[in-house]
PDB file of C-alpha atoms in Angstrom:
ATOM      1  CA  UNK A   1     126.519  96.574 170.648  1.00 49.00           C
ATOM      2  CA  UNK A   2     127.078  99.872 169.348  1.00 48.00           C
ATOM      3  CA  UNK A   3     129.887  98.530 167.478  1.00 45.00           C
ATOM      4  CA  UNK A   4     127.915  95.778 165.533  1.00 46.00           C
ATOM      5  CA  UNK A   5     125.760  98.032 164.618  1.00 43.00           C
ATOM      6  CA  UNK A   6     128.319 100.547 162.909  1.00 43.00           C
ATOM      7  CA  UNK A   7     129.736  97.736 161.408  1.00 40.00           C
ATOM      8  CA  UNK A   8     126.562  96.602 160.017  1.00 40.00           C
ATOM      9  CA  UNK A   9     125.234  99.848 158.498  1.00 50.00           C
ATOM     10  CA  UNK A  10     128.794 100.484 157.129  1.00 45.00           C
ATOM     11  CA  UNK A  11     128.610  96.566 155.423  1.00 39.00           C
ATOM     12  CA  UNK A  12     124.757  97.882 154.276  1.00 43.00           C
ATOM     13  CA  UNK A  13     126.334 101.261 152.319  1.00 45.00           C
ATOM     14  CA  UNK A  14     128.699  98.763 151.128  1.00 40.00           C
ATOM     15  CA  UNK A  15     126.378  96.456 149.485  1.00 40.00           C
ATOM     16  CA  UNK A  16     124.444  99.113 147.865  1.00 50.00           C
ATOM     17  CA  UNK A  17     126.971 101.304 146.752  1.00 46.00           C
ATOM     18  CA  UNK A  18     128.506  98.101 144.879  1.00 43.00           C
ATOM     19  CA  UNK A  19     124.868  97.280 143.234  1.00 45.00           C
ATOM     20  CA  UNK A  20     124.483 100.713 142.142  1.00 47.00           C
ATOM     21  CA  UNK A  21     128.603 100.591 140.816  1.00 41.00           C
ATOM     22  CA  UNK A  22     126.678  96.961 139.464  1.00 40.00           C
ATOM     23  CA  UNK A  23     123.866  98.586 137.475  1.00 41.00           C
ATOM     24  CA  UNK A  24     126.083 101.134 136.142  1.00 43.00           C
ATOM     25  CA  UNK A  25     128.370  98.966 134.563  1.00 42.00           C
ATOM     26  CA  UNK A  26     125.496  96.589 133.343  1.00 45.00           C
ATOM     27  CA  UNK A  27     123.036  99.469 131.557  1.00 46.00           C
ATOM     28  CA  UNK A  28     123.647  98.992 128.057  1.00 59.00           C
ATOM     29  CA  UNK A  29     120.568 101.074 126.669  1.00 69.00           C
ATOM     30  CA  UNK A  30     121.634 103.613 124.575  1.00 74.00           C
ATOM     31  CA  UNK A  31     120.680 107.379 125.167  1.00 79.00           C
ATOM     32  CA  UNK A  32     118.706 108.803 122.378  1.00 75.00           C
ATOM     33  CA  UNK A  33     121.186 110.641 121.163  1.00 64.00           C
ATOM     34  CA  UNK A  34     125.012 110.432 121.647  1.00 71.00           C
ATOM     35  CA  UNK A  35     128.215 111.547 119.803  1.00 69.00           C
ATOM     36  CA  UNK A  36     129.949 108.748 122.159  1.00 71.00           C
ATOM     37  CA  UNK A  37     132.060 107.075 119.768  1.00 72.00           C
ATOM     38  CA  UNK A  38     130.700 108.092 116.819  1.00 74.00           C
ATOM     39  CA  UNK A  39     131.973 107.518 113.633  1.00 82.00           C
ATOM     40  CA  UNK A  40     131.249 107.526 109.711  1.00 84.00           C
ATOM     41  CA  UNK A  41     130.928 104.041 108.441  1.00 88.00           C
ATOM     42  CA  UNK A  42     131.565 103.016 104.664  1.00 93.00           C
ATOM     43  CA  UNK A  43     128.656 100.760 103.302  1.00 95.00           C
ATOM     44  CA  UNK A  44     127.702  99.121  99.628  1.00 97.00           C
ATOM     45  CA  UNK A  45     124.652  97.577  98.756  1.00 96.00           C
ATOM     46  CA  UNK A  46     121.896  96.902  96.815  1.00 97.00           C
ATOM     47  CA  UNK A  47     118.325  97.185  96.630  1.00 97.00           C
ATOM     48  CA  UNK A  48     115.381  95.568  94.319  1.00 96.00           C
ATOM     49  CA  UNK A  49     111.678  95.602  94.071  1.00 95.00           C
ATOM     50  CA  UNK A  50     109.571  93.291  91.699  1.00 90.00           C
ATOM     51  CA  UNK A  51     107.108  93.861  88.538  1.00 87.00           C
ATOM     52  CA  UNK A  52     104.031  93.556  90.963  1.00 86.00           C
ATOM     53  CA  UNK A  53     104.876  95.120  94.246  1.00 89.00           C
ATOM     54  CA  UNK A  54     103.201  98.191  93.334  1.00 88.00           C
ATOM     55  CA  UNK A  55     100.139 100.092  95.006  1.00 85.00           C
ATOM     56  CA  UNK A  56      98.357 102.656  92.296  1.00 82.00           C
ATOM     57  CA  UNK A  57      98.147 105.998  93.422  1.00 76.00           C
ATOM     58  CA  UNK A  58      98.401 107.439  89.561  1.00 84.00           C
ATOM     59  CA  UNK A  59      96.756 109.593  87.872  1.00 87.00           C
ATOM     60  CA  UNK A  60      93.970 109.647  85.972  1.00 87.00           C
ATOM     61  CA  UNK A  61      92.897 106.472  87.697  1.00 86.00           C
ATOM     62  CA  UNK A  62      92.022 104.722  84.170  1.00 84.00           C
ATOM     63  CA  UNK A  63      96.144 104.759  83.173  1.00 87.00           C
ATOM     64  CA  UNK A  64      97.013 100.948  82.602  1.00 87.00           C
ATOM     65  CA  UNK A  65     100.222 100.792  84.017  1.00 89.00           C
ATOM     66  CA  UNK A  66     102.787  97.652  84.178  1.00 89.00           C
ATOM     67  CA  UNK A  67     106.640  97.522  85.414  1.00 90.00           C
ATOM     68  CA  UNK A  68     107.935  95.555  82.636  1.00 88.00           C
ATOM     69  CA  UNK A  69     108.551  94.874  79.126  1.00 89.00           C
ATOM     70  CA  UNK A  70     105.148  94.082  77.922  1.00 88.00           C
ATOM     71  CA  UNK A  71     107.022  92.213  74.762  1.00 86.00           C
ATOM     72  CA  UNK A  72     108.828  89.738  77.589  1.00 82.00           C
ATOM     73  CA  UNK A  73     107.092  88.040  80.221  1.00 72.00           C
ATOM     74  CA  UNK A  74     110.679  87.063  81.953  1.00 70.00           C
ATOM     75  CA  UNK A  75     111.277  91.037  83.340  1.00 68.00           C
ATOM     76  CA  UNK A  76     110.667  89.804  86.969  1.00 82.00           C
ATOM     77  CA  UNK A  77     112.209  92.753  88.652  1.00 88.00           C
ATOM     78  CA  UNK A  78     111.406  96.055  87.459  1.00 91.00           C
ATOM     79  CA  UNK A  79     113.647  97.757  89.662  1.00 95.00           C
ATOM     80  CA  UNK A  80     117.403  97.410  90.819  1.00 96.00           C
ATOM     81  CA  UNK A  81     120.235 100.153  92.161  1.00 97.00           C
ATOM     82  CA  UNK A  82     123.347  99.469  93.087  1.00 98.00           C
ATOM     83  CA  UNK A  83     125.592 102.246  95.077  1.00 97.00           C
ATOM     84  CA  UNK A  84     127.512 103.685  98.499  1.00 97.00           C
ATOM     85  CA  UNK A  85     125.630 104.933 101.709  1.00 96.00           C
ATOM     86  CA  UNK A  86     127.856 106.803 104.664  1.00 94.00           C
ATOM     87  CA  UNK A  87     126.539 106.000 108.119  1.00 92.00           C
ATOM     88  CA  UNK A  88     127.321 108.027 110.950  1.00 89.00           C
ATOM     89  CA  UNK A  89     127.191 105.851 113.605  1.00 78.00           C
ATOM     90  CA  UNK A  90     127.275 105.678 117.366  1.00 79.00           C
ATOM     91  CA  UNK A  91     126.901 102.598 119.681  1.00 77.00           C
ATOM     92  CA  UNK A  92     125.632 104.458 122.270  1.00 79.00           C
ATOM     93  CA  UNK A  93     123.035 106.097 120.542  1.00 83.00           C
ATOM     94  CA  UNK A  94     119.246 105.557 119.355  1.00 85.00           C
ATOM     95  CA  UNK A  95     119.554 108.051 116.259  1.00 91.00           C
ATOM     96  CA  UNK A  96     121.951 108.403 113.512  1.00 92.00           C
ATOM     97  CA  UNK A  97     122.268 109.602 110.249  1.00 94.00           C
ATOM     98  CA  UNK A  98     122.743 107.495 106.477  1.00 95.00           C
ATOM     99  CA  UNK A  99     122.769 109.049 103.607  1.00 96.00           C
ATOM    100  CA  UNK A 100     124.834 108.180  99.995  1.00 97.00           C
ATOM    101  CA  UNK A 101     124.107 107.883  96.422  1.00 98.00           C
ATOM    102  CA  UNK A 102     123.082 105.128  94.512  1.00 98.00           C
ATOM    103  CA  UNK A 103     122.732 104.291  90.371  1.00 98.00           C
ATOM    104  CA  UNK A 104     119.472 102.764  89.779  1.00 97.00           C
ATOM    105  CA  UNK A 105     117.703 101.237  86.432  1.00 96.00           C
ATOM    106  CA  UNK A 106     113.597 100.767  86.050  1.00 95.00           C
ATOM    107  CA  UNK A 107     111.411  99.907  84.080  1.00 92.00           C
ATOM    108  CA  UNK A 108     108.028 100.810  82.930  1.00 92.00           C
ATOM    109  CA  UNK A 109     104.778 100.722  80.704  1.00 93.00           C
ATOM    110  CA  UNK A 110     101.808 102.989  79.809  1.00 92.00           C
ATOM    111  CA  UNK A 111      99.268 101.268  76.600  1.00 91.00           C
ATOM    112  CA  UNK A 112      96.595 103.293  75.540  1.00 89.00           C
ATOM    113  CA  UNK A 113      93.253 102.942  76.386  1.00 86.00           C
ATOM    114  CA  UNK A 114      92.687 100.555  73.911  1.00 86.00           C
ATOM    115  CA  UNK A 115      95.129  98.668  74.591  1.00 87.00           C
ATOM    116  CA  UNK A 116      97.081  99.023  71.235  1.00 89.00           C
ATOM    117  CA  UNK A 117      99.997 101.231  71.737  1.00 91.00           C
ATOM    118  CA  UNK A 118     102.586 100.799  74.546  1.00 93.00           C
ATOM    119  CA  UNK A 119     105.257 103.092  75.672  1.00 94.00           C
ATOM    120  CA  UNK A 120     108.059 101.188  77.573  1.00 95.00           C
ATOM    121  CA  UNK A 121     110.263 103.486  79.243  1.00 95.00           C
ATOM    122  CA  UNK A 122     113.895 102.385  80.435  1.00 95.00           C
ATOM    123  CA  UNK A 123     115.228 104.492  82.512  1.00 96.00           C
ATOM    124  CA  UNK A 124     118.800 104.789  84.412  1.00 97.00           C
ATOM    125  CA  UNK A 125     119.044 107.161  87.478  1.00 97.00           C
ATOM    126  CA  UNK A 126     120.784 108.613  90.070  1.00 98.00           C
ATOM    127  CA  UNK A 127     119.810 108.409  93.555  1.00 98.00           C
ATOM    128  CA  UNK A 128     120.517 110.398  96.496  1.00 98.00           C
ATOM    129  CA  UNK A 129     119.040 109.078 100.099  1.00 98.00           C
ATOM    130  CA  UNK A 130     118.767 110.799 103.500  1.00 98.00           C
ATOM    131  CA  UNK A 131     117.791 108.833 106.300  1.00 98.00           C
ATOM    132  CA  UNK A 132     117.096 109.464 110.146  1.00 96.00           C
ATOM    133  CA  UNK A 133     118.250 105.844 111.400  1.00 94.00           C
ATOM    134  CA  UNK A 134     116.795 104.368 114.627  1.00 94.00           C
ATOM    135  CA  UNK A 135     119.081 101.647 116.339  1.00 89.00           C
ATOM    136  CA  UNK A 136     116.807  99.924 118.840  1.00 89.00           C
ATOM    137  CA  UNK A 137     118.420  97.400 120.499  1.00 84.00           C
ATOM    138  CA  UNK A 138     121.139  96.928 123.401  1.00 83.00           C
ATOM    139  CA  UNK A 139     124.778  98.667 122.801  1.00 76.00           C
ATOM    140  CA  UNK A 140     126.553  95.376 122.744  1.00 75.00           C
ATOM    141  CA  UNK A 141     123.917  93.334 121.020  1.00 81.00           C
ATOM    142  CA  UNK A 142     124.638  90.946 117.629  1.00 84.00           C
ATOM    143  CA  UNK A 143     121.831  91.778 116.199  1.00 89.00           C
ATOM    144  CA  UNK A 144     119.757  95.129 116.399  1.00 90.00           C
ATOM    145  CA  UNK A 145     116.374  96.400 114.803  1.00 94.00           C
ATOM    146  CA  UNK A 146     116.954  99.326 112.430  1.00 94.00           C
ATOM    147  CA  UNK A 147     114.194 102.170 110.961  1.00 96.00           C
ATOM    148  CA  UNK A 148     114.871 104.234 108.197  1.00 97.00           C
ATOM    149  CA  UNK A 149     113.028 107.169 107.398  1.00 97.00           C
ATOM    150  CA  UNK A 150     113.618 110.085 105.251  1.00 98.00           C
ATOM    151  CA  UNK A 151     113.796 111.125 101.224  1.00 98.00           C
ATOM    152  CA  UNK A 152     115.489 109.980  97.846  1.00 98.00           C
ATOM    153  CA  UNK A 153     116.121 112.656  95.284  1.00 98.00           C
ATOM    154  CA  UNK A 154     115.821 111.237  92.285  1.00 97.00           C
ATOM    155  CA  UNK A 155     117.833 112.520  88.992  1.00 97.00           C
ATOM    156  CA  UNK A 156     117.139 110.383  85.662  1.00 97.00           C
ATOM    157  CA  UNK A 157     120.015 110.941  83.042  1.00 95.00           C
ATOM    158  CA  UNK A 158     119.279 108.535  80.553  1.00 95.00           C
ATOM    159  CA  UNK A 159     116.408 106.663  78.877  1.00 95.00           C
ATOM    160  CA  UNK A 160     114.635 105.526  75.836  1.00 95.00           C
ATOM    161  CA  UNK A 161     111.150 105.202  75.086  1.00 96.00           C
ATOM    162  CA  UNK A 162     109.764 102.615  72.763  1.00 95.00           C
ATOM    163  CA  UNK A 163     106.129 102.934  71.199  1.00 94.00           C
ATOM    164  CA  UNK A 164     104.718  99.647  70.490  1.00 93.00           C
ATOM    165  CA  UNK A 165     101.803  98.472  68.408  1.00 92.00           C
ATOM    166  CA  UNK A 166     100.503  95.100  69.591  1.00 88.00           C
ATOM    167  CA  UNK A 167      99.563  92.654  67.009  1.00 82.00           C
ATOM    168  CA  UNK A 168      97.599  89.036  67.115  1.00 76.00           C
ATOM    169  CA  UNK A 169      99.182  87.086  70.002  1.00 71.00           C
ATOM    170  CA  UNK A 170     101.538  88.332  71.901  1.00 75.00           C
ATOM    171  CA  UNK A 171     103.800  90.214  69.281  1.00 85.00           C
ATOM    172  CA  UNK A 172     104.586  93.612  69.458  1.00 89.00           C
ATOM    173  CA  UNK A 173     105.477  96.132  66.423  1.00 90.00           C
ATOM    174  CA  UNK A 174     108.514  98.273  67.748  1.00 91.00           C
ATOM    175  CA  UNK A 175     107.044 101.978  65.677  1.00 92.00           C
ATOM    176  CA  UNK A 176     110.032 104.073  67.385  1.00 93.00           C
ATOM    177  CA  UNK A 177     112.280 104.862  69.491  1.00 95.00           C
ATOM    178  CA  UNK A 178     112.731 107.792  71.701  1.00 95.00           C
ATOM    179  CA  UNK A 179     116.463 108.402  73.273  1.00 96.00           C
ATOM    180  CA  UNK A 180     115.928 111.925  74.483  1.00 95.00           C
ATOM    181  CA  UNK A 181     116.123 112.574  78.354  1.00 94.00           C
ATOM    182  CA  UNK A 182     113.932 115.807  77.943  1.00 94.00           C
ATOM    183  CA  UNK A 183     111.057 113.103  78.310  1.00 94.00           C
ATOM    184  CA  UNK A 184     111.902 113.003  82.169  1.00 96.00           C
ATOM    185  CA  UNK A 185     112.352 114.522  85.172  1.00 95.00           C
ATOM    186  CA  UNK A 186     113.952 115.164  88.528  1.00 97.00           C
ATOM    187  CA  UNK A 187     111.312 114.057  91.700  1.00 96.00           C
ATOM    188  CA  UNK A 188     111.568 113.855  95.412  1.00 97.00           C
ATOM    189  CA  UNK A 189     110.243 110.834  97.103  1.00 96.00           C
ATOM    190  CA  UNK A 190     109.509 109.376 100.683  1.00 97.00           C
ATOM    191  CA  UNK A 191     111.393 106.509 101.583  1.00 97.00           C
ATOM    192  CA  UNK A 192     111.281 104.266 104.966  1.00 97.00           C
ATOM    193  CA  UNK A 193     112.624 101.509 105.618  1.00 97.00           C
ATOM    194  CA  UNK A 194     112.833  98.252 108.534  1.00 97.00           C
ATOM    195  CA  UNK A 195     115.017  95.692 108.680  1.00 96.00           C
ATOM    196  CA  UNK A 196     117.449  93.980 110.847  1.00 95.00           C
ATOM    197  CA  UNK A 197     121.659  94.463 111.446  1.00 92.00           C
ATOM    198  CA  UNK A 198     124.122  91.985 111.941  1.00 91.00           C
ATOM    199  CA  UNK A 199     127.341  92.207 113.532  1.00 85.00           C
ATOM    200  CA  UNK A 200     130.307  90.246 111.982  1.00 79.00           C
ATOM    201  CA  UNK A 201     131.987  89.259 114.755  1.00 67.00           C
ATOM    202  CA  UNK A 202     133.704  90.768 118.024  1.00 60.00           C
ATOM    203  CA  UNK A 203     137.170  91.728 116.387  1.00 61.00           C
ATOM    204  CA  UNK A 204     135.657  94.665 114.393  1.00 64.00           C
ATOM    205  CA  UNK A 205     132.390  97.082 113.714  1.00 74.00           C
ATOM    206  CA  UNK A 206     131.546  95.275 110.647  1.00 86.00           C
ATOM    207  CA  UNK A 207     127.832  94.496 109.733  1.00 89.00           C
ATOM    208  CA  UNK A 208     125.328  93.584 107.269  1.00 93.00           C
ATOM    209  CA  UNK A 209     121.716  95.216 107.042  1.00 95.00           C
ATOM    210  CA  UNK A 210     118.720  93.457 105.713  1.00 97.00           C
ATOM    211  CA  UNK A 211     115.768  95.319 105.550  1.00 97.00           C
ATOM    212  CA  UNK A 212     112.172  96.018 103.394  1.00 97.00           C
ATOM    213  CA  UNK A 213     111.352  99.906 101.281  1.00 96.00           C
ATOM    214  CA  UNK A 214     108.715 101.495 100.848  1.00 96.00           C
ATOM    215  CA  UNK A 215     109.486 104.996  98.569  1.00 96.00           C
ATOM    216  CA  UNK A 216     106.178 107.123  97.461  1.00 95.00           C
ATOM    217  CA  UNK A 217     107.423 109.650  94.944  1.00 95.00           C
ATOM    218  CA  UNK A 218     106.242 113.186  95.514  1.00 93.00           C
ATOM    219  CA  UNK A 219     106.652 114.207  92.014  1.00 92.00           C
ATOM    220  CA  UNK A 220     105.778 112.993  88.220  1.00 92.00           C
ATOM    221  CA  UNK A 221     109.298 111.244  86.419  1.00 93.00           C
ATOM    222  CA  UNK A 222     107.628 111.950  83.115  1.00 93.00           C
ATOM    223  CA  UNK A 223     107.867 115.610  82.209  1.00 93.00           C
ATOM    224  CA  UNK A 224     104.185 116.128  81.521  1.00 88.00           C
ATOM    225  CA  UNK A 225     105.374 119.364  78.858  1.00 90.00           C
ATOM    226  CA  UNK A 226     107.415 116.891  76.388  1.00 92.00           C
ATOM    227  CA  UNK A 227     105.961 117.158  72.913  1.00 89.00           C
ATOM    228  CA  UNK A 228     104.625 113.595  72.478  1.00 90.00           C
ATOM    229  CA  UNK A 229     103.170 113.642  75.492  1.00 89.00           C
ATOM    230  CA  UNK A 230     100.310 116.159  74.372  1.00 86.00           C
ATOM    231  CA  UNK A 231      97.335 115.288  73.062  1.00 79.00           C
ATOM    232  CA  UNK A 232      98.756 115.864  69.224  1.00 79.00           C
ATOM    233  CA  UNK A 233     101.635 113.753  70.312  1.00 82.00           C
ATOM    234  CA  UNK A 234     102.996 110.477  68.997  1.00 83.00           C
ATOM    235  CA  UNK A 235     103.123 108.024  72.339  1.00 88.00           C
ATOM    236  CA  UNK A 236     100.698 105.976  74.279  1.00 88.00           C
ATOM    237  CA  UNK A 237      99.816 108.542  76.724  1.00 87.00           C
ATOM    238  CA  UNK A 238      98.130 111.536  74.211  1.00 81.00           C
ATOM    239  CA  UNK A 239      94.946 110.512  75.087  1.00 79.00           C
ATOM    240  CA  UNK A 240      95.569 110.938  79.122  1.00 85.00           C
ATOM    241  CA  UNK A 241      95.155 114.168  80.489  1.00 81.00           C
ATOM    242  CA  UNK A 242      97.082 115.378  83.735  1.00 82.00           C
ATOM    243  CA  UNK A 243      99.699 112.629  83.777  1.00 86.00           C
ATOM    244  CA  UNK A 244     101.055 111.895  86.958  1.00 88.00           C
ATOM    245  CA  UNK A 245     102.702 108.534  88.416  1.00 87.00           C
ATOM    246  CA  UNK A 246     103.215 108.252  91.460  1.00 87.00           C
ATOM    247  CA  UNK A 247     102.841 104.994  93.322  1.00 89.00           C
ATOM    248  CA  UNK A 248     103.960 103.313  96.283  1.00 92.00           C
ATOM    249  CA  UNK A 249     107.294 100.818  95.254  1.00 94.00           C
ATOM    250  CA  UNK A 250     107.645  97.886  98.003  1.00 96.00           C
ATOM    251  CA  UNK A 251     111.091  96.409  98.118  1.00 96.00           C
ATOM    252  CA  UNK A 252     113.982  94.685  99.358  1.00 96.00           C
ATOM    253  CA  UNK A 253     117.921  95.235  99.992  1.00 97.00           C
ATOM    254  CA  UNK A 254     120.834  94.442 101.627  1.00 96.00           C
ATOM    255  CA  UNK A 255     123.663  96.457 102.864  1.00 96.00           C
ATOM    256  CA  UNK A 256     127.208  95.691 103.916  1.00 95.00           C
ATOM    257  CA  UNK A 257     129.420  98.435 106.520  1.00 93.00           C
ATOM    258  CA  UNK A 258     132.905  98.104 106.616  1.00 90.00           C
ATOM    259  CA  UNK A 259     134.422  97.910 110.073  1.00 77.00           C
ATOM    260  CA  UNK A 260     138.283  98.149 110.934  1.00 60.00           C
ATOM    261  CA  UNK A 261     138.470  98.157 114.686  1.00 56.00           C
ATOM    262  CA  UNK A 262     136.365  97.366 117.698  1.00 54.00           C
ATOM    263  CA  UNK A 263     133.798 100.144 118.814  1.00 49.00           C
ATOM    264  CA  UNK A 264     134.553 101.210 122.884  1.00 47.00           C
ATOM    265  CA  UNK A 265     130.993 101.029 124.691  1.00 47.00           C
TER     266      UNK A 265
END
């Protein structure tokens, strides 16, 4: 009797010691935060946003703005970039770090009040995101749900400004053009983003992101002190006072990380 019942606590210890061996093996949630495995991950991409996905936040509220060439009614995105982001990555952790640089081109339009002269700005940037990234999802998963949040610096070297006179119709006068980047400036801006990632396959780390933007600049990219942007000035915007434009930009983008070996769990 004693015997059996020896050999029936020691098969009991048994049983659980293997399920908790079991659930060890088996617990593939991440930690918050882990250096496990980490590595930096080489990514390209690109990102756009369209003419109309815009929320006005600008200043004075009466500015009549548009994210186009107000001469073409084809300029369906108003926004595109193009450039590297570094990913420091972990499987085994919730929070990581992206951050890169990017070359960007928008557009954009300011008409008077009266709706006579236009200023269309093209302008070509450079971009330079930081991200906190949240990887929710199990460590082994295909596919995981990814949050972005963090800041863009924002550096325009190059533009031109175009004052327009609009005519009968649809035709617009071209009265001059501006090439001078004095007429902008350097602005920080709030970026988040949500999307999705997708694992290539099982032989290596590579992945694709898809995901939706939302950036609300903190600054003014027009630098309100430019001559023709005073009230003696020659440009659509001399009869605003207190320029500032700053709304919230809603896109898309897609991103593509290089992987060269199998991550370790």
């Amino acid at each position: 009797m004693r015997k059996s019942i020896i050999f029936f606590s020691t098969l009991l210890l048994f049983i659980n010691s293997s399920e908790n061996l079991y659930a060890q093996q088996v617990d593939f949630r991440p930690k918050f935060f882990s250096l496990h495995n980490a590595k930096f991950s080489l990514g390209i991409g690109i990102d756009g946003s369209y003419s109309s996905w815009r929320i006005k936040a600008s200043k004075p509220s009466d500015m009549k703005l548009i994210y186009k060439d107000p001469s073409k009614d084809s300029n369906i995105i108003s926004y595109v970039s193009a450039g590297i982001s570094f990913d420091f990555y972990s499987p085994n952790s919730l929070l990581g770090l992206m951050f890169g640089v990017n070359y960007s081109f928008s557009d954009l339009t300011i008409s008077d009040k009266a709706d006579i002269k236009y200023n269309y700005f093209s302008i070509k940037s450079l971009e330079f995101p930081a991200y906190l990234r949240f990887r929710l999802g199990k460590k082994d998963a295909k596919e995981h749900l990814m949050i972005l949040m963090g800041a863009v610096y924002n550096s325009p070297f190059s533009g031109t400004r175009q004052l327009m006179t609009k005519s009968y119709g649809n035709n617009y006068q071209i009265d001059s053009i501006d090439n001078s980047n004095s007429q902008f400036q350097s602005f920080l801006s709030i970026s988040t983003s949500i999307g999705f990632e997708f694992f290539e396959g099982k032989t290596n780390n590579s992945r694709m992101t898809a995901y939706v933007n939302c950036d609300y600049p903190l600054g003014n990219i027009l630098n309100t002190d430019y001559k023709d942007f005073k009230s003696t000035g020659h440009s659509a915007l001399s009869n605003y006072n207190n320029i500032k434009i700053s709304q919230y930009r809603i896109g898309f983008g897609l991103r593509y990380f290089f992987g060269f070996r199998k991550y370790k769990a």
